[in-house]
Amino acid sequence: MSTVKELLNKLKGVNINSLTKLVIKENEKEIIQVNQQELSQGRNFLGQSVGLYSKTTELLSKDTNPRRPKKAGQPYNFEDTGDLFDGMFLKLTGVKLKIDSKGKGDQDKKLFISQNELLGFDDKSEEIINYEIIKPDLQKKFKNITKL
């Protein structure tokens, strides 16, 4: 069993910010999926419904072969070409984790995404990310470092 002094020596070289960034990078896909789950159900990151597909949209989409079907009366799923989802990435600004996408499309689509708050995390999502994704992985890394 390690003494307190031995544990402190093991932890001296640990940079918590670097370790946290590593954990975020290693879990990027899972963290992004938290936002994607909301979008797939037609909700923005605040859990609010964004809109429903019209019959016209359903008919027009049959010619474009979307990744997921657009059915009249169903919530938007934001997976038309898949570019929005496939282009998602995380960025850590200070202590704030943000999500963005390289696949936001033209100016009108970018404006729609921004105005409807599609990309981001609310308090509930942040709790999931912090306590169900990041914390357990950090704990494993600290256990490995300290050999406890």
Backbone as a chain_set.jsonl record, in Angstrom:
{"seq": "MSTVKELLNKLKGVNINSLTKLVIKENEKEIIQVNQQELSQGRNFLGQSVGLYSKTTELLSKDTNPRRPKKAGQPYNFEDTGDLFDGMFLKLTGVKLKIDSKGKGDQDKKLFISQNELLGFDDKSEEIINYEIIKPDLQKKFKNITKL", "coords": {"N": [[0.841, -1.185, 0.0], [0.512, 2.212, -0.798], [2.121, 5.095, 0.581], [1.031, 8.326, 1.757], [2.852, 10.247, 0.972], [4.148, 8.936, -1.171], [2.019, 8.718, -2.942], [1.518, 11.433, -3.434], [3.895, 12.125, -4.731], [3.639, 10.592, -7.065], [1.523, 11.909, -8.227], [2.493, 14.439, -8.732], [3.562, 14.938, -11.286], [1.325, 14.961, -12.842], [-0.8, 16.568, -15.006], [-3.781, 17.913, -14.697], [-5.421, 19.289, -16.484], [-4.386, 18.595, -19.008], [-4.768, 15.848, -18.876], [-7.55, 15.719, -18.707], [-8.24, 16.821, -21.192], [-7.232, 14.807, -22.829], [-8.927, 12.675, -22.11], [-11.37, 13.687, -23.017], [-10.84, 13.809, -25.775], [-10.449, 11.086, -26.318], [-13.002, 10.181, -25.864], [-14.597, 11.503, -27.643], [-16.443, 10.791, -29.721], [-18.543, 9.523, -28.308], [-19.342, 11.634, -26.647], [-20.231, 13.511, -28.538], [-22.396, 12.1, -29.507], [-24.313, 12.512, -27.558], [-25.438, 15.023, -28.142], [-26.297, 14.445, -30.739], [-28.302, 12.552, -30.315], [-30.42, 14.06, -29.319], [-30.914, 15.697, -31.56], [-31.647, 13.76, -33.471], [-34.139, 13.138, -32.631], [-35.541, 15.325, -33.25], [-35.153, 17.524, -31.636], [-33.652, 20.479, -30.244], [-30.526, 21.333, -28.569], [-31.484, 22.103, -26.15], [-33.617, 20.585, -25.686], [-35.962, 21.264, -26.927], [-38.598, 21.05, -29.312], [-37.942, 21.322, -32.766], [-39.181, 21.316, -35.254], [-41.59, 19.948, -37.62], [-41.777, 17.631, -40.326], [-43.224, 18.44, -43.471], [-45.829, 17.37, -45.784], [-45.084, 18.039, -48.346], [-42.274, 18.243, -48.093], [-41.72, 15.583, -47.52], [-42.434, 14.344, -49.95], [-40.682, 15.644, -51.779], [-38.221, 14.827, -50.747], [-37.942, 12.212, -51.489], [-36.714, 12.138, -53.924], [-34.142, 12.88, -53.346], [-32.967, 11.024, -51.719], [-32.47, 10.82, -48.713], [-30.429, 10.231, -45.763], [-31.897, 9.322, -43.551], [-35.384, 8.694, -43.628], [-37.775, 11.278, -44.442], [-40.661, 11.875, -43.048], [-43.943, 13.038, -43.322], [-45.272, 15.008, -40.71], [-43.584, 13.943, -38.833], [-40.88, 14.576, -36.504], [-38.125, 16.764, -37.36], [-35.07, 15.226, -38.349], [-32.493, 15.858, -38.932], [-30.642, 14.529, -40.521], [-30.273, 14.565, -43.265], [-28.251, 14.661, -45.57], [-26.278, 13.705, -44.015], [-24.088, 15.181, -43.501], [-24.056, 17.143, -41.44], [-24.027, 15.625, -39.021], [-21.81, 13.923, -39.509], [-19.773, 15.765, -39.683], [-19.37, 16.757, -37.143], [-17.582, 18.003, -34.321], [-15.582, 18.468, -31.348], [-14.662, 21.225, -29.235], [-12.574, 22.586, -26.796], [-12.866, 25.281, -24.81], [-11.293, 27.096, -22.611], [-12.746, 26.115, -19.713], [-15.001, 25.247, -20.837], [-16.825, 23.064, -22.806], [-17.472, 22.783, -26.178], [-19.527, 22.159, -29.052], [-19.363, 21.72, -32.549], [-19.8, 21.809, -36.138], [-18.464, 20.822, -39.256], [-20.074, 20.453, -41.334], [-22.283, 22.216, -41.877], [-23.503, 23.383, -44.027], [-24.908, 25.784, -46.381], [-25.225, 29.434, -46.007], [-27.903, 29.963, -45.19], [-28.621, 27.547, -43.949], [-26.703, 27.481, -41.92], [-27.523, 29.682, -40.433], [-30.066, 28.795, -39.627], [-29.318, 26.63, -38.004], [-27.925, 27.967, -35.983], [-29.869, 29.844, -34.992], [-31.803, 28.093, -34.047], [-30.54, 26.765, -32.075], [-29.099, 24.252, -32.334], [-26.647, 22.972, -31.921], [-24.919, 22.039, -29.139], [-24.82, 21.789, -25.501], [-27.027, 21.182, -22.867], [-27.76, 21.64, -19.316], [-28.502, 19.077, -18.374], [-27.375, 17.393, -20.326], [-24.681, 18.082, -19.997], [-24.286, 17.075, -17.453], [-24.537, 14.318, -17.933], [-22.356, 13.983, -19.678], [-20.199, 14.834, -18.031], [-20.399, 13.174, -15.684], [-21.018, 10.552, -16.473], [-19.442, 9.942, -18.623], [-16.863, 11.377, -18.766], [-15.891, 11.497, -16.012], [-15.745, 8.69, -15.054], [-13.709, 7.709, -16.755], [-11.554, 9.408, -16.172], [-11.188, 8.64, -13.514], [-10.302, 5.993, -13.858], [-7.872, 6.475, -15.135], [-6.48, 7.884, -13.132], [-6.364, 5.895, -11.189], [-4.733, 4.109, -12.502], [-2.388, 5.631, -12.722], [-1.726, 6.032, -10.012], [-1.624, 3.472, -9.153], [-3.538, 2.238, -7.532]], "CA": [[0.0, 0.0, 0.0], [1.287, 3.445, -0.933], [1.987, 6.123, 1.606], [0.535, 9.6, 1.235], [3.992, 10.893, 0.302], [4.335, 8.243, -2.447], [0.907, 9.122, -3.815], [1.754, 12.825, -3.837], [4.978, 12.112, -5.715], [3.088, 10.074, -8.322], [0.594, 12.892, -8.793], [3.188, 15.696, -9.028], [3.746, 15.108, -12.724], [0.044, 14.875, -13.541], [-1.439, 17.831, -15.368], [-5.201, 17.564, -14.777], [-5.987, 19.854, -17.71], [-3.955, 17.747, -20.127], [-5.414, 14.548, -18.716], [-8.963, 15.915, -19.052], [-8.29, 16.975, -22.656], [-7.02, 13.47, -23.39], [-10.163, 11.906, -21.884], [-12.373, 14.234, -23.941], [-10.467, 13.369, -27.124], [-10.688, 9.642, -26.402], [-14.448, 9.936, -25.775], [-15.25, 12.503, -28.485], [-17.598, 10.222, -30.427], [-19.618, 9.306, -27.329], [-19.813, 12.953, -26.207], [-20.987, 14.067, -29.66], [-23.66, 11.359, -29.602], [-25.278, 13.106, -26.621], [-26.131, 16.055, -28.93], [-26.936, 13.799, -31.89], [-29.524, 11.884, -29.871], [-31.466, 15.096, -29.277], [-31.221, 16.092, -32.942], [-32.329, 12.647, -34.144], [-35.529, 13.136, -32.18], [-36.142, 16.594, -33.646], [-35.027, 18.523, -30.568], [-32.382, 21.185, -30.14], [-29.79, 20.866, -27.395], [-32.263, 22.458, -24.958], [-34.722, 19.638, -25.608], [-37.165, 21.839, -27.531], [-38.902, 20.602, -30.669], [-37.525, 22.303, -33.767], [-40.172, 21.366, -36.324], [-42.094, 18.7, -38.187], [-41.738, 17.578, -41.789], [-44.495, 18.613, -44.182], [-46.066, 16.392, -46.854], [-44.271, 18.483, -49.483], [-40.898, 17.838, -47.812], [-41.663, 14.12, -47.666], [-42.452, 14.015, -51.382], [-39.453, 16.13, -52.399], [-37.058, 14.093, -50.24], [-37.83, 10.902, -52.147], [-35.791, 12.305, -55.047], [-32.779, 13.162, -52.862], [-32.503, 9.853, -50.976], [-31.829, 11.215, -47.451], [-29.898, 9.165, -44.91], [-33.089, 8.823, -42.853], [-36.564, 9.225, -44.319], [-38.488, 12.456, -43.935], [-42.087, 11.531, -43.078], [-44.828, 14.143, -42.935], [-45.748, 14.958, -39.333], [-42.519, 13.464, -37.952], [-39.899, 15.628, -36.18], [-36.883, 16.837, -38.131], [-34.043, 14.339, -37.805], [-31.212, 16.503, -39.226], [-29.715, 13.576, -41.126], [-30.526, 14.557, -44.709], [-27.069, 14.138, -46.262], [-25.369, 13.172, -43.006], [-22.947, 16.093, -43.344], [-24.077, 17.798, -40.131], [-23.58, 14.652, -38.023], [-20.466, 13.437, -39.835], [-18.808, 16.845, -39.518], [-19.337, 17.249, -35.767], [-16.336, 17.92, -33.576], [-15.585, 19.159, -30.061], [-13.564, 22.143, -28.931], [-12.533, 22.959, -25.393], [-12.508, 26.684, -24.66], [-11.184, 27.247, -21.163], [-13.354, 24.943, -19.08], [-16.282, 25.027, -21.514], [-16.789, 22.152, -23.943], [-18.417, 23.212, -27.205], [-19.649, 21.273, -30.202], [-19.59, 22.417, -33.809], [-19.797, 20.897, -37.272], [-17.94, 21.309, -40.531], [-21.091, 20.146, -42.334], [-23.484, 23.017, -41.617], [-24.119, 23.798, -45.283], [-24.853, 27.18, -46.825], [-25.518, 30.462, -44.996], [-29.26, 29.779, -44.659], [-28.59, 26.412, -43.023], [-25.915, 27.895, -40.751], [-28.386, 30.57, -39.664], [-31.081, 27.932, -39.033], [-28.661, 25.868, -36.936], [-27.627, 28.912, -34.91], [-31.104, 30.384, -34.414], [-32.556, 27.029, -33.384], [-29.679, 26.21, -31.025], [-28.987, 22.817, -32.569], [-25.375, 22.423, -31.466], [-24.563, 22.451, -27.783], [-25.174, 20.906, -24.395], [-27.722, 21.815, -21.748], [-27.299, 21.168, -18.012], [-28.705, 17.625, -18.298], [-26.345, 16.788, -21.183], [-23.386, 18.289, -19.356], [-24.219, 16.132, -16.336], [-24.255, 13.005, -18.539], [-20.978, 14.013, -20.177], [-19.256, 14.947, -16.917], [-20.454, 12.116, -14.683], [-21.149, 9.211, -17.041], [-18.422, 9.709, -19.651], [-15.534, 11.883, -18.404], [-15.472, 11.124, -14.65], [-15.264, 7.304, -14.918], [-12.456, 7.534, -17.474], [-10.529, 10.072, -15.363], [-10.937, 7.804, -12.34], [-9.472, 4.865, -14.303], [-6.53, 6.977, -15.405], [-5.841, 8.175, -11.842], [-6.059, 4.6, -10.557], [-3.57, 3.562, -13.213], [-1.227, 6.458, -12.348], [-1.391, 5.819, -8.596], [-1.553, 2.003, -8.939], [-4.425, 1.863, -6.417]], "C": [[0.882, 1.244, 0.0], [1.074, 4.374, 0.258], [1.472, 7.389, 0.939], [1.646, 10.296, 0.449], [4.232, 10.264, -1.072], [3.246, 8.635, -3.442], [1.103, 10.543, -4.334], [2.858, 12.905, -4.885], [4.498, 11.614, -7.068], [2.218, 11.113, -9.016], [1.26, 14.212, -9.178], [3.285, 15.965, -10.525], [2.452, 15.086, -13.523], [-0.515, 16.274, -13.772], [-2.918, 17.52, -15.617], [-5.848, 18.106, -16.044], [-5.631, 19.005, -18.921], [-4.644, 16.391, -20.082], [-6.894, 14.633, -19.102], [-9.125, 16.07, -20.561], [-8.127, 15.631, -23.349], [-8.29, 12.629, -23.268], [-11.264, 12.387, -22.836], [-12.099, 13.758, -25.358], [-10.773, 11.886, -27.308], [-12.182, 9.298, -26.426], [-15.254, 10.88, -26.669], [-16.521, 11.968, -29.158], [-18.8, 10.06, -29.484], [-20.201, 10.632, -26.843], [-20.67, 13.597, -27.291], [-22.354, 13.388, -29.784], [-24.722, 11.886, -28.645], [-26.095, 14.171, -27.358], [-26.901, 15.422, -30.095], [-28.237, 13.088, -31.516], [-30.687, 12.867, -29.801], [-31.9, 15.452, -30.695], [-31.996, 15.008, -33.675], [-33.806, 12.574, -33.785], [-36.207, 14.472, -32.442], [-36.066, 17.693, -32.604], [-33.671, 19.209, -30.639], [-31.69, 20.749, -28.859], [-30.479, 21.245, -26.091], [-33.475, 21.547, -24.776], [-36.019, 20.135, -26.221], [-37.349, 21.323, -28.956], [-38.576, 21.71, -31.661], [-38.538, 22.401, -34.901], [-40.557, 19.981, -36.807], [-42.022, 18.769, -39.713], [-43.139, 17.731, -42.36], [-44.634, 17.512, -45.239], [-45.212, 16.742, -48.074], [-42.814, 18.052, -49.294], [-40.737, 16.34, -47.985], [-41.581, 13.74, -49.142], [-41.152, 14.439, -52.066], [-38.229, 15.301, -51.974], [-36.888, 12.732, -50.906], [-36.866, 10.961, -53.333], [-34.342, 12.484, -54.591], [-32.18, 12.023, -52.045], [-31.77, 10.222, -49.681], [-31.361, 9.995, -46.651], [-31.004, 8.509, -44.098], [-34.301, 9.434, -43.51], [-37.176, 10.44, -43.623], [-39.979, 12.172, -44.121], [-42.909, 12.706, -42.582], [-45.341, 13.931, -41.511], [-44.701, 14.473, -38.339], [-41.535, 14.601, -37.667], [-38.709, 15.595, -37.142], [-35.877, 15.884, -37.505], [-32.622, 14.832, -38.108], [-30.163, 15.566, -39.82], [-29.918, 13.479, -42.635], [-29.347, 13.942, -45.466], [-26.118, 13.439, -45.295], [-24.206, 14.105, -42.723], [-22.901, 16.746, -41.967], [-23.51, 16.86, -39.064], [-22.133, 14.234, -38.268], [-19.392, 14.495, -39.602], [-18.678, 17.362, -38.098], [-17.984, 17.012, -35.111], [-16.474, 18.731, -32.29], [-14.444, 20.154, -30.002], [-13.708, 22.568, -27.475], [-12.011, 24.388, -25.314], [-12.491, 26.987, -23.168], [-11.691, 25.976, -20.507], [-14.68, 24.573, -19.748], [-16.083, 24.148, -22.747], [-17.864, 22.572, -24.933], [-18.41, 22.214, -28.349], [-19.938, 22.13, -31.43], [-19.586, 21.366, -34.914], [-19.22, 21.587, -38.498], [-18.985, 21.15, -41.627], [-22.391, 20.913, -42.135], [-24.13, 23.56, -42.889], [-23.959, 25.279, -45.581], [-25.252, 28.141, -45.704], [-26.901, 30.293, -44.371], [-29.299, 28.643, -43.644], [-27.81, 26.765, -41.756], [-26.748, 28.786, -39.834], [-29.469, 29.761, -38.939], [-30.5, 27.171, -37.831], [-28.403, 26.759, -35.728], [-28.895, 29.398, -34.214], [-31.891, 29.341, -33.635], [-31.735, 26.277, -32.335], [-29.532, 24.687, -31.143], [-27.725, 22.205, -31.967], [-25.023, 22.949, -30.083], [-25.006, 21.419, -26.762], [-25.899, 21.701, -23.321], [-27.199, 21.22, -20.443], [-27.404, 19.648, -17.887], [-27.634, 16.901, -19.117], [-24.965, 16.917, -20.561], [-23.207, 17.336, -18.176], [-23.892, 14.727, -16.845], [-22.801, 12.937, -18.976], [-19.985, 13.993, -19.024], [-19.217, 13.707, -16.036], [-20.567, 10.701, -15.234], [-20.073, 8.899, -18.081], [-17.034, 10.112, -19.146], [-15.062, 11.369, -17.041], [-14.986, 9.673, -14.55], [-13.917, 7.069, -15.612], [-11.301, 8.215, -16.728], [-10.17, 9.227, -14.142], [-10.041, 6.614, -12.704], [-8.036, 5.314, -14.51], [-5.789, 7.291, -14.102], [-5.486, 6.883, -11.097], [-4.817, 3.988, -11.186], [-2.296, 4.312, -12.821], [-0.767, 6.142, -10.926], [-1.239, 4.341, -8.24], [-2.39, 1.567, -7.731], [-5.395, 0.787, -6.859]], "O": [[1.88, 1.308, 0.718], [-0.003, 4.424, 0.852], [1.478, 7.509, -0.286], [1.4, 10.865, -0.614], [4.493, 10.981, -2.038], [3.513, 8.855, -4.624], [0.885, 10.824, -5.513], [2.752, 13.684, -5.832], [4.897, 12.145, -8.104], [2.183, 11.186, -10.244], [0.654, 15.023, -9.878], [3.108, 17.099, -10.971], [2.479, 15.183, -14.749], [-0.677, 17.055, -12.835], [-3.263, 16.928, -16.639], [-6.726, 17.462, -16.617], [-6.485, 18.73, -19.764], [-5.052, 15.852, -21.111], [-7.426, 13.728, -19.745], [-10.052, 15.507, -21.143], [-8.803, 15.349, -24.339], [-8.681, 11.949, -24.217], [-12.002, 11.575, -23.393], [-13.019, 13.349, -26.067], [-11.3, 11.483, -28.345], [-12.576, 8.254, -26.945], [-16.46, 11.038, -26.475], [-17.554, 12.637, -29.155], [-19.926, 10.419, -29.828], [-21.411, 10.745, -26.648], [-21.721, 14.167, -26.995], [-23.346, 14.032, -30.126], [-25.915, 11.721, -28.899], [-27.317, 14.217, -27.215], [-28.025, 15.824, -30.394], [-29.168, 13.033, -32.32], [-31.809, 12.535, -30.183], [-33.092, 15.504, -30.998], [-32.916, 15.317, -34.431], [-34.617, 12.025, -34.53], [-37.298, 14.736, -31.935], [-36.809, 18.673, -32.664], [-32.674, 18.608, -31.04], [-32.203, 19.894, -28.137], [-30.093, 20.756, -25.029], [-34.256, 21.711, -23.839], [-37.063, 19.504, -26.06], [-36.385, 21.178, -29.708], [-38.887, 22.88, -31.434], [-38.728, 23.484, -35.454], [-39.936, 18.98, -36.451], [-42.187, 19.834, -40.308], [-44.112, 17.219, -41.806], [-43.67, 16.81, -45.545], [-44.685, 15.858, -48.748], [-42.189, 17.552, -50.23], [-39.737, 15.875, -48.532], [-40.757, 12.914, -49.534], [-40.584, 13.675, -52.846], [-37.309, 15.104, -52.767], [-35.796, 12.164, -50.883], [-36.272, 9.948, -53.703], [-33.417, 12.261, -55.371], [-30.995, 12.063, -51.713], [-30.573, 9.964, -49.561], [-31.843, 8.88, -46.849], [-31.047, 7.285, -43.971], [-34.255, 10.595, -43.917], [-37.102, 10.599, -42.405], [-40.489, 12.228, -45.24], [-42.605, 13.297, -41.546], [-45.781, 12.841, -41.148], [-44.904, 14.578, -37.129], [-41.371, 15.495, -38.497], [-38.339, 14.544, -37.664], [-35.827, 15.741, -36.284], [-31.654, 14.275, -37.591], [-28.961, 15.771, -39.651], [-29.748, 12.405, -43.213], [-29.446, 12.815, -45.951], [-25.253, 12.669, -45.714], [-23.419, 13.857, -41.809], [-21.825, 16.888, -41.386], [-22.627, 17.243, -38.298], [-21.326, 14.198, -37.338], [-18.234, 14.162, -39.351], [-17.943, 18.321, -37.865], [-17.337, 15.983, -35.309], [-17.366, 19.569, -32.161], [-13.399, 19.966, -30.625], [-14.802, 22.866, -26.995], [-10.876, 24.674, -25.695], [-13.541, 27.119, -22.539], [-11.14, 24.894, -20.715], [-15.394, 23.689, -19.274], [-15.272, 24.458, -23.619], [-19.033, 22.703, -24.569], [-17.422, 21.519, -28.584], [-20.657, 23.127, -31.36], [-19.392, 20.179, -34.654], [-19.457, 22.77, -38.741], [-18.802, 21.659, -42.733], [-23.476, 20.336, -42.213], [-25.211, 24.146, -42.822], [-23.028, 25.937, -45.116], [-25.576, 27.717, -44.594], [-27.06, 30.459, -43.162], [-29.937, 28.762, -42.598], [-28.209, 26.394, -40.652], [-26.687, 28.661, -38.611], [-29.754, 30.015, -37.769], [-31.129, 27.087, -36.777], [-28.635, 26.356, -34.589], [-28.984, 29.366, -32.986], [-32.572, 29.674, -32.665], [-32.188, 25.277, -31.779], [-29.797, 23.942, -30.199], [-27.736, 21.048, -31.548], [-24.853, 24.152, -29.885], [-25.494, 20.34, -27.099], [-25.44, 22.768, -22.913], [-26.295, 20.385, -20.462], [-26.5, 19.004, -17.355], [-27.057, 15.915, -18.658], [-24.171, 15.977, -20.592], [-22.105, 16.847, -17.93], [-23.067, 14.027, -16.256], [-22.099, 11.968, -18.688], [-19.031, 13.216, -19.041], [-18.139, 13.233, -15.676], [-20.243, 9.743, -14.533], [-19.821, 7.734, -18.387], [-16.128, 9.28, -19.104], [-13.947, 10.859, -16.929], [-13.906, 9.439, -14.006], [-13.083, 6.315, -15.11], [-10.2, 7.67, -16.657], [-8.999, 9.111, -13.779], [-9.13, 6.267, -11.952], [-7.097, 4.624, -14.113], [-4.6, 6.995, -13.982], [-4.439, 6.794, -10.457], [-3.964, 3.426, -10.499], [-1.249, 3.699, -12.612], [0.428, 6.003, -10.667], [-0.778, 4.005, -7.15], [-2.01, 0.652, -7.0], [-6.222, 0.339, -6.065]]}, "num_chains": 1, "name": "protein.A"}
